[in-house]
PDB file of C-alpha atoms in Angstrom:
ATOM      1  CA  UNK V   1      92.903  41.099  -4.274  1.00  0.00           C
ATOM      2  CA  UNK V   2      88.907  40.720  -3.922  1.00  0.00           C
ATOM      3  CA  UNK V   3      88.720  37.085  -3.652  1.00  0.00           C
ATOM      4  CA  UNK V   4      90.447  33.925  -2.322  1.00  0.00           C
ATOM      5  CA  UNK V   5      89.491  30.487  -3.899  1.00  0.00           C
ATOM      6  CA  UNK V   6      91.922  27.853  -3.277  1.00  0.00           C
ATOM      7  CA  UNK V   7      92.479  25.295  -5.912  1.00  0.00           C
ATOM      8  CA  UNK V   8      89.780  22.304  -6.508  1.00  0.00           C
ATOM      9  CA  UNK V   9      90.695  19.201  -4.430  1.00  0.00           C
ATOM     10  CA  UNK V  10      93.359  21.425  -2.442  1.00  0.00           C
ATOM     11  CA  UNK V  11      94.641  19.324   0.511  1.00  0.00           C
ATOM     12  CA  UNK V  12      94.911  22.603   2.876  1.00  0.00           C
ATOM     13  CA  UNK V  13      95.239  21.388   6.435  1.00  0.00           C
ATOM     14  CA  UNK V  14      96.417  24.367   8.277  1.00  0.00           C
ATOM     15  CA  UNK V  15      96.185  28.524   7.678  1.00  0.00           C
ATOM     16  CA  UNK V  16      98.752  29.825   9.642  1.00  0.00           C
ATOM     17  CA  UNK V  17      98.375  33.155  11.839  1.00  0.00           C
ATOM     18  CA  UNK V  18      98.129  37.077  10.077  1.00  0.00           C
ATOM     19  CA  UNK V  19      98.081  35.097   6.599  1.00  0.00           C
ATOM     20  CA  UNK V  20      94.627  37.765   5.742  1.00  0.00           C
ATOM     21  CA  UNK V  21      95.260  39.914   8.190  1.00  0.00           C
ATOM     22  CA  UNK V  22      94.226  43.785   6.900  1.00  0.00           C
ATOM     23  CA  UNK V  23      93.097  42.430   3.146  1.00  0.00           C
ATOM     24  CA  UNK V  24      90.717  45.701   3.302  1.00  0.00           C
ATOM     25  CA  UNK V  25      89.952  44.774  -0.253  1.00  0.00           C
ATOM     26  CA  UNK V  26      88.446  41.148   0.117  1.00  0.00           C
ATOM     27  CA  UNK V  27      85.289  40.691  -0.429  1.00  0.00           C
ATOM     28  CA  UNK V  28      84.926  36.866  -0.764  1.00  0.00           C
ATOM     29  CA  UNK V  29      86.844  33.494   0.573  1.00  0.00           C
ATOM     30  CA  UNK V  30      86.809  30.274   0.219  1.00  0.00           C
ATOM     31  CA  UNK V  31      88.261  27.939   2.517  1.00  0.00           C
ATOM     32  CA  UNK V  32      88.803  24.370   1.385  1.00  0.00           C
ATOM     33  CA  UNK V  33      87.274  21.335   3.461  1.00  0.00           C
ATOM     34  CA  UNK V  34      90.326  20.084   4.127  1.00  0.00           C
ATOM     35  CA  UNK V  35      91.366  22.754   6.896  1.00  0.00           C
ATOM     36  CA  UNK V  36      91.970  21.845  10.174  1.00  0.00           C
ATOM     37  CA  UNK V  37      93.721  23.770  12.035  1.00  0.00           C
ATOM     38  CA  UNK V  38      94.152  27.851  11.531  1.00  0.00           C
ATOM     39  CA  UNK V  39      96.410  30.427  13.352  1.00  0.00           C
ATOM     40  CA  UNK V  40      95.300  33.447  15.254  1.00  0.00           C
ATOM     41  CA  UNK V  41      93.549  37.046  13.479  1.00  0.00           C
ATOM     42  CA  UNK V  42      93.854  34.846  10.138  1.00  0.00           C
ATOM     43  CA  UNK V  43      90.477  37.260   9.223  1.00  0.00           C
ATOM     44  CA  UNK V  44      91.399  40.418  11.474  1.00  0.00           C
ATOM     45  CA  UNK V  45      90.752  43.704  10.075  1.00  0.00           C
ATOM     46  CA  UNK V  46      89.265  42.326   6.772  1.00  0.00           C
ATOM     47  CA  UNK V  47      86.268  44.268   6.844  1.00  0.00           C
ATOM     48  CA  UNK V  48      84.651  44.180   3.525  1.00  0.00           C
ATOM     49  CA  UNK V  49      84.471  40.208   3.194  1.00  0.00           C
ATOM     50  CA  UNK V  50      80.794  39.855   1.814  1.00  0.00           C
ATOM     51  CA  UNK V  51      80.862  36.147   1.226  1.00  0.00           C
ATOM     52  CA  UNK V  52      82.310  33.434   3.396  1.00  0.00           C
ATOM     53  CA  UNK V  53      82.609  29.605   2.194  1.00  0.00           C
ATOM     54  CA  UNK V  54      84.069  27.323   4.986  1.00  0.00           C
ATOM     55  CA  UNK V  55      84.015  24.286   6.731  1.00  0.00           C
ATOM     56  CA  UNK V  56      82.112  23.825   9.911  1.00  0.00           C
ATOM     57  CA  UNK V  57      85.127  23.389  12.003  1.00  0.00           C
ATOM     58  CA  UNK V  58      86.046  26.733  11.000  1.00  0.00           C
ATOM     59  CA  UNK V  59      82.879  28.429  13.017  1.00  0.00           C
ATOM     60  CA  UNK V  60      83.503  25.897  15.879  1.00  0.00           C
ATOM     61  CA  UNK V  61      87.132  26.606  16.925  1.00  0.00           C
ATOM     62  CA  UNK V  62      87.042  30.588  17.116  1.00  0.00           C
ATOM     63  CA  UNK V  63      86.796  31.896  20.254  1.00  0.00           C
ATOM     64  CA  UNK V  64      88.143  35.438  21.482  1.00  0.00           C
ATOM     65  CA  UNK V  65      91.508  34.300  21.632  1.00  0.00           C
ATOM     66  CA  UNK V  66      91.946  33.717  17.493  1.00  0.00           C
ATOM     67  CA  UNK V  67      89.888  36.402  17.006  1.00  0.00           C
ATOM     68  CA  UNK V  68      88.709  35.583  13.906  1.00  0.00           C
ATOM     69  CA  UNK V  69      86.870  38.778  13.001  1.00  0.00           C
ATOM     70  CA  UNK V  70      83.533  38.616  10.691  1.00  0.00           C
ATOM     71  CA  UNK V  71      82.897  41.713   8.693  1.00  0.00           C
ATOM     72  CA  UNK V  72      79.819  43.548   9.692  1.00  0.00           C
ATOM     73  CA  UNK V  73      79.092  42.992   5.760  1.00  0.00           C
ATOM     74  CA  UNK V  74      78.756  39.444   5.731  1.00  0.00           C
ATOM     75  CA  UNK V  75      75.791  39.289   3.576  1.00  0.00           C
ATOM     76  CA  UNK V  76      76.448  35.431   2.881  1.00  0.00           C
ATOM     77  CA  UNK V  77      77.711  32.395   4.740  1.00  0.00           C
ATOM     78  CA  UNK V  78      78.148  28.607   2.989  1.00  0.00           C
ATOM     79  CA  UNK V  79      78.729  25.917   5.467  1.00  0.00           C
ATOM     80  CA  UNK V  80      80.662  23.687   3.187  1.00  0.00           C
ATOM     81  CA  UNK V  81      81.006  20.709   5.048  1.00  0.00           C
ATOM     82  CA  UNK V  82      81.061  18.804   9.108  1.00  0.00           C
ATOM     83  CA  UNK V  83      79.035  19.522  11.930  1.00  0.00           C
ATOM     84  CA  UNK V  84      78.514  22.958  13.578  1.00  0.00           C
ATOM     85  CA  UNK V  85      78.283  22.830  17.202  1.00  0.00           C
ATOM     86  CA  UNK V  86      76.796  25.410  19.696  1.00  0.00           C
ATOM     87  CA  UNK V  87      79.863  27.887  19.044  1.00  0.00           C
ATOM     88  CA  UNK V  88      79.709  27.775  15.395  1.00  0.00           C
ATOM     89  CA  UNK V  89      76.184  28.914  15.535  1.00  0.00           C
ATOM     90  CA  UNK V  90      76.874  31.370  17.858  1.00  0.00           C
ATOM     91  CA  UNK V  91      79.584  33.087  15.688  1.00  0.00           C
ATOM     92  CA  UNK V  92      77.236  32.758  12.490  1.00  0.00           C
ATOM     93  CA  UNK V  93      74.717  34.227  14.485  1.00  0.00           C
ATOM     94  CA  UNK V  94      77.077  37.606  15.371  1.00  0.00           C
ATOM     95  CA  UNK V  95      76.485  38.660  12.199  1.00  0.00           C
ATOM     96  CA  UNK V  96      73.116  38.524  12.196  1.00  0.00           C
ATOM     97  CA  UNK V  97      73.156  41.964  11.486  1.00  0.00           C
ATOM     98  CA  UNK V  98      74.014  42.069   7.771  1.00  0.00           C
ATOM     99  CA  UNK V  99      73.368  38.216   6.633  1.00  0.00           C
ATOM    100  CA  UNK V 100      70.580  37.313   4.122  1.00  0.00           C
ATOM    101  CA  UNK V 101      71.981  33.759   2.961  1.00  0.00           C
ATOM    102  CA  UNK V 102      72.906  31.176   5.313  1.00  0.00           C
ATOM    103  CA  UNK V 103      73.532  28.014   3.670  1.00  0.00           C
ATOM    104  CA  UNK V 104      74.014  24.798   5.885  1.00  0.00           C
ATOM    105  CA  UNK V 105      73.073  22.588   3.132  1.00  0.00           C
ATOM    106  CA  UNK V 106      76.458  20.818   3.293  1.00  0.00           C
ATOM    107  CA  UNK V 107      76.799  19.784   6.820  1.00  0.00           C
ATOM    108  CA  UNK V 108      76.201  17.044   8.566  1.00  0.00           C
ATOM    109  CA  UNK V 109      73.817  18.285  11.548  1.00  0.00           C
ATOM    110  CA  UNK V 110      70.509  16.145  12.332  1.00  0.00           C
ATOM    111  CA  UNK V 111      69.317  19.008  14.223  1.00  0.00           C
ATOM    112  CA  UNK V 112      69.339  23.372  14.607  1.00  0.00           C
ATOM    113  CA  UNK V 113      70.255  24.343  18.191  1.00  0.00           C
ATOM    114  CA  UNK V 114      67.844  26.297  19.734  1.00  0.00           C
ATOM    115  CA  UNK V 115      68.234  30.143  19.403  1.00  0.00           C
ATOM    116  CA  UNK V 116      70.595  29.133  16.741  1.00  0.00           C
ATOM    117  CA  UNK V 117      69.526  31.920  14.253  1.00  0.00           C
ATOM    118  CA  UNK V 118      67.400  33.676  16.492  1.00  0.00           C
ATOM    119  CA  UNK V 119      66.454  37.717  15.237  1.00  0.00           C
ATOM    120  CA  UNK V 120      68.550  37.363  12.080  1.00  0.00           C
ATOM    121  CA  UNK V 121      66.557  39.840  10.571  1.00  0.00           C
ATOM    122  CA  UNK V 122      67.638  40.341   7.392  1.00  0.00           C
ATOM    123  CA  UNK V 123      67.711  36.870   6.604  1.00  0.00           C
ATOM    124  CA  UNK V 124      66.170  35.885   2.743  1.00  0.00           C
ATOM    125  CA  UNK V 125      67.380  32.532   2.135  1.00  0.00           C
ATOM    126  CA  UNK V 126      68.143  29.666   4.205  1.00  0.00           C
ATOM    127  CA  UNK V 127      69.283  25.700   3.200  1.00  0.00           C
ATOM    128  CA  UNK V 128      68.882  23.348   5.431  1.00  0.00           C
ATOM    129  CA  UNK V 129      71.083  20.085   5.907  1.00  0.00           C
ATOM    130  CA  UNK V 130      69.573  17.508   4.097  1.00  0.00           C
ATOM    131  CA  UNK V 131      69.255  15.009   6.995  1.00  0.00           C
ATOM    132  CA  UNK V 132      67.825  17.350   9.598  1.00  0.00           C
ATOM    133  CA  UNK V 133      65.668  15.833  11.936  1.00  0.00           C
ATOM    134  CA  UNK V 134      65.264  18.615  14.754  1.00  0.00           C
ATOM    135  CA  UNK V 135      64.563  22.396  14.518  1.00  0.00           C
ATOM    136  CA  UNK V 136      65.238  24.084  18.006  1.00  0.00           C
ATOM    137  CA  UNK V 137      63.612  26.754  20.118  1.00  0.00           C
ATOM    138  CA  UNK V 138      63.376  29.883  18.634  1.00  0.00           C
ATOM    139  CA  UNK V 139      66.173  29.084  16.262  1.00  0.00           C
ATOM    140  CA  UNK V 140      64.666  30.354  13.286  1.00  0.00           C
ATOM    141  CA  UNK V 141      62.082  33.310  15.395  1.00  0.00           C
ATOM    142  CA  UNK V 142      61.844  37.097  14.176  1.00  0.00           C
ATOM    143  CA  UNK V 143      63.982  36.236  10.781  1.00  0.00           C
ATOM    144  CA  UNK V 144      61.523  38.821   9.519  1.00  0.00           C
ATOM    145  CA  UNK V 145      62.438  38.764   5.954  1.00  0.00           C
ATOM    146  CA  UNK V 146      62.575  35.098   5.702  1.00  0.00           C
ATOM    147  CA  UNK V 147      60.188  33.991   2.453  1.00  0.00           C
ATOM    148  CA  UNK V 148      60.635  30.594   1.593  1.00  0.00           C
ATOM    149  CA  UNK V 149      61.562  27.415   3.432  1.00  0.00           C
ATOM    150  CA  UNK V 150      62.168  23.886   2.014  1.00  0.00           C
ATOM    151  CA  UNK V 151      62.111  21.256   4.706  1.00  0.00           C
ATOM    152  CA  UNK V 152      64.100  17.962   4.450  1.00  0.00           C
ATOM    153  CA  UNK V 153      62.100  14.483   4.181  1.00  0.00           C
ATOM    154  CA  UNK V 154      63.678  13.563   7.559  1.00  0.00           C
ATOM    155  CA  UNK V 155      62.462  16.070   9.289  1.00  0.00           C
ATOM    156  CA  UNK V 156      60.769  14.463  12.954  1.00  0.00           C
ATOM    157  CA  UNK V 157      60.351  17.680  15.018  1.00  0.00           C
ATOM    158  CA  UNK V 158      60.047  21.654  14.891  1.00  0.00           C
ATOM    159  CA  UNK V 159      60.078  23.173  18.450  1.00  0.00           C
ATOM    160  CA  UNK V 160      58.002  25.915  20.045  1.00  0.00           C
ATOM    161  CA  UNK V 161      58.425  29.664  18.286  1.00  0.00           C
ATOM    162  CA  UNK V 162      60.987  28.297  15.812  1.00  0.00           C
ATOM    163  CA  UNK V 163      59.685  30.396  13.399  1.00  0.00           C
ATOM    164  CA  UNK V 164      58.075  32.275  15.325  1.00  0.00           C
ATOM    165  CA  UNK V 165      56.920  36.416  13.767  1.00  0.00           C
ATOM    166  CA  UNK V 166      58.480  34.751  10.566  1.00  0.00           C
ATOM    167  CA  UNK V 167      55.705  37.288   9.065  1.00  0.00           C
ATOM    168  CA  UNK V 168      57.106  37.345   5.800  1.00  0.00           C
ATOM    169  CA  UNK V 169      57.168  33.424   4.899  1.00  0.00           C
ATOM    170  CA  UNK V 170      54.768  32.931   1.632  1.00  0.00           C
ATOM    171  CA  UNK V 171      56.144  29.622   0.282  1.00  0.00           C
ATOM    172  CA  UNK V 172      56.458  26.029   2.582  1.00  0.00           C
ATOM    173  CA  UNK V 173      57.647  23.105   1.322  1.00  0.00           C
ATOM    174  CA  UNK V 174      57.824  19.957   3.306  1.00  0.00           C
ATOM    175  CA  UNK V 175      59.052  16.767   2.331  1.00  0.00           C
ATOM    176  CA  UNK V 176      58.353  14.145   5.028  1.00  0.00           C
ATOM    177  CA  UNK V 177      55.825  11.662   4.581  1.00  0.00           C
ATOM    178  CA  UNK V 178      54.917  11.599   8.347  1.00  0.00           C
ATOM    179  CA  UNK V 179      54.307  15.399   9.259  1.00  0.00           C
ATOM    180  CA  UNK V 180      56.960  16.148  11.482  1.00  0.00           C
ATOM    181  CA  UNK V 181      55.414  17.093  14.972  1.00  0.00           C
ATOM    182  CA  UNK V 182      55.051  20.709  16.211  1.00  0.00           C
ATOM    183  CA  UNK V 183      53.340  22.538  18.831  1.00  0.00           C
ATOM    184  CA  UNK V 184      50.696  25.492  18.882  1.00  0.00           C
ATOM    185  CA  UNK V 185      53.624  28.174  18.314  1.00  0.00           C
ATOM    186  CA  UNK V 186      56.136  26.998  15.828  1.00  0.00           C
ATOM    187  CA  UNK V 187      54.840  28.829  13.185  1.00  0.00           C
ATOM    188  CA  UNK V 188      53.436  31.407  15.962  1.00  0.00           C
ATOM    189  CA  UNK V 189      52.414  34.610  13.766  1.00  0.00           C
ATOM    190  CA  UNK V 190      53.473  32.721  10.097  1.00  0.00           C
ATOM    191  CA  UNK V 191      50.112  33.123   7.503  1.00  0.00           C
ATOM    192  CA  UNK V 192      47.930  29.851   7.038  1.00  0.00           C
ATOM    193  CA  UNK V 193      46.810  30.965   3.793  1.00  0.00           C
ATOM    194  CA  UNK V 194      51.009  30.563   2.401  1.00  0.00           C
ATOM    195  CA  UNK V 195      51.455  27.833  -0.619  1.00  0.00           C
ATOM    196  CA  UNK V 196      52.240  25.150   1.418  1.00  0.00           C
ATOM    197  CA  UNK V 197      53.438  21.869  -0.406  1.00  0.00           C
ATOM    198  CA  UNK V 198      53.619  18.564   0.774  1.00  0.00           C
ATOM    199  CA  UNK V 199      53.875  14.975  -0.952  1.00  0.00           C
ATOM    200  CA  UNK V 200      50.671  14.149  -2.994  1.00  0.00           C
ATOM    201  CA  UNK V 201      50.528  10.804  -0.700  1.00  0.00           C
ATOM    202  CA  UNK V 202      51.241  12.483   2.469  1.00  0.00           C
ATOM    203  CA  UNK V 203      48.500  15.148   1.981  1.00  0.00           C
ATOM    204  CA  UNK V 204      45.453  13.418   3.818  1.00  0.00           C
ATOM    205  CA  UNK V 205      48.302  12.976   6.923  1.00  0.00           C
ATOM    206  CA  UNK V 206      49.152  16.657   6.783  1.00  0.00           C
ATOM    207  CA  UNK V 207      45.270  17.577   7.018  1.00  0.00           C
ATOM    208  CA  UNK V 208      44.680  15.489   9.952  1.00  0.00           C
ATOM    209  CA  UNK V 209      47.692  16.597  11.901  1.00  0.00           C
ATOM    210  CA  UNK V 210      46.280  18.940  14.667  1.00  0.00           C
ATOM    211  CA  UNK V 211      48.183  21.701  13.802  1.00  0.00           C
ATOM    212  CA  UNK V 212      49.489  20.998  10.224  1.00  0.00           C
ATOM    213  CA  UNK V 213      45.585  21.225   9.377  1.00  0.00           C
ATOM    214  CA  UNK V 214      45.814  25.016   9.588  1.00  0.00           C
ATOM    215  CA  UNK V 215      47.559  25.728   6.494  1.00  0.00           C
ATOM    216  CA  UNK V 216      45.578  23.309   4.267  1.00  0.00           C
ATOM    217  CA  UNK V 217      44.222  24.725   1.609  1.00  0.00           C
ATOM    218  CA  UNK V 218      41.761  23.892  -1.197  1.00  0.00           C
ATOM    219  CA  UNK V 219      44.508  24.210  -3.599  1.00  0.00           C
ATOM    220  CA  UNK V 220      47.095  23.052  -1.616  1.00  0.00           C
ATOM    221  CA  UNK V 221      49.932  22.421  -4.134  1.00  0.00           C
ATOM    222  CA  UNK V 222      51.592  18.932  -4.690  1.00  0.00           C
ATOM    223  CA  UNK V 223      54.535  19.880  -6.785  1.00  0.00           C
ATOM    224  CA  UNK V 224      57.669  18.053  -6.063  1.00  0.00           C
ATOM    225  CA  UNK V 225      60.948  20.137  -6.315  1.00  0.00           C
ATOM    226  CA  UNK V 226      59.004  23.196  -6.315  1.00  0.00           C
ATOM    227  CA  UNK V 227      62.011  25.240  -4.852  1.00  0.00           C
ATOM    228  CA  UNK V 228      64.056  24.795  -8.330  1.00  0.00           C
ATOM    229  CA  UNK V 229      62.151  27.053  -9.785  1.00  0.00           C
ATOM    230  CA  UNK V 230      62.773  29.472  -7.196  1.00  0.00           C
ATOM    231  CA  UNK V 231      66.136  31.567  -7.045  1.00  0.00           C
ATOM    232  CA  UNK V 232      67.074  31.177  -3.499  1.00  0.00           C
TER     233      UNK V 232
END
């Protein structure tokens, strides 16, 4: 058995305790939105699980007692659903060390904790929630491989260094008519010569934002949806 994919519209509330426990051989699992509750080491000594689709409260409720174990291969985490809080992060963040996809795209958060993804450096592709207002400190700094970022129209506010030595970024879309604010040092060490793309009739706000400014370009593209033309 490689994968786990329970059944479309399952009505899962509960895993109970060992029910994975040594699947050497899985590689990917799915667990259904409709999980609540889960049992101790329901993940120990699965060490070859690549690709992880869960619910939020899946990430929130571990602690060292359930000792749910991520595989140091984790190359790709889907928050399907809910809110993470500060321990989800936290364990999505222990594998920082293999992960290049971290999809959030189907929670509910308004806002990235700070230091929430902080030196995730293998990190390629990233979704954001679609009604994110607030990007913490440092949340997204020294992703290193990080390329291309789509931000949400309700975007308000990116915080000092969140993407900070984010040296590789080449492609920014934002989506907000009013240019979210941010300091000197969110984008501290990101290009200003990147194709940046904004809303046609929020360009002339973008260019007179005091730090937005700096990665206006002559040809500063206007392209909605951009980012479905791009395989991230």
């Amino acid at each position: 058995m490689n994968s786990v994919i329970f059944a479309e519209g399952s009505k899962l509330t509960s895993i109970e305790y060992y029910v994975f426990n040594a699947c050497t051989s899985l590689t990917s699992i799915t667990i259904p939105n409709s999980v609540t509750e889960f049992g101790d080491d329901i993940l120990v000594d699965c060490n070859n699980i690549q690709i992880l689709n869960a619910p939020a409260q899946i990430f929130n409720q571990v602690t060292e007692e359930t000792q749910i174990q991520f595989s140091n291969k984790l190359t790709e985490v889907h928050i399907t659903d809910g809110e993470l809080d500060e321990n989800g992060f936290n364990y999505i963040n222990r594998s920082k060390k293999s992960l290049h996809t971290i999809d959030i795209a189907g929670t509910t958060n308004t806002a990235i904790n700070d230091l929430a993804f902080y030196d995730c450096y293998k990190l390629e592709n990233l979704m954001l929630p679609g009604n994110l207002e607030t990007i913490g400190f440092k949340a997204f700094a020294d992703c290193v491989q990080l390329k291309a970022i789509k931000f949400p129209s309700t975007l308000k506010a990116i915080q000092d260094l969140s993407f900070a030595n984010c040296t590789k970024i080449d492609i920014m879309q934002v989506d907000a008519i009013i240019p979210p604010t941010i300091t000197s040092t969110s984008f501290d060490k990101v290009s200003r010569e990147i194709e940046f793309i904004v809303p046609e009739e929020a360009r002339n706000a973008y260019a007179e934002d005091e730090y937005w400014k700096e990665f206006i370009q002559e040809d500063l593209v206007n392209v909605e949806n951009v980012f479905e033309n791009i395989n991230i």
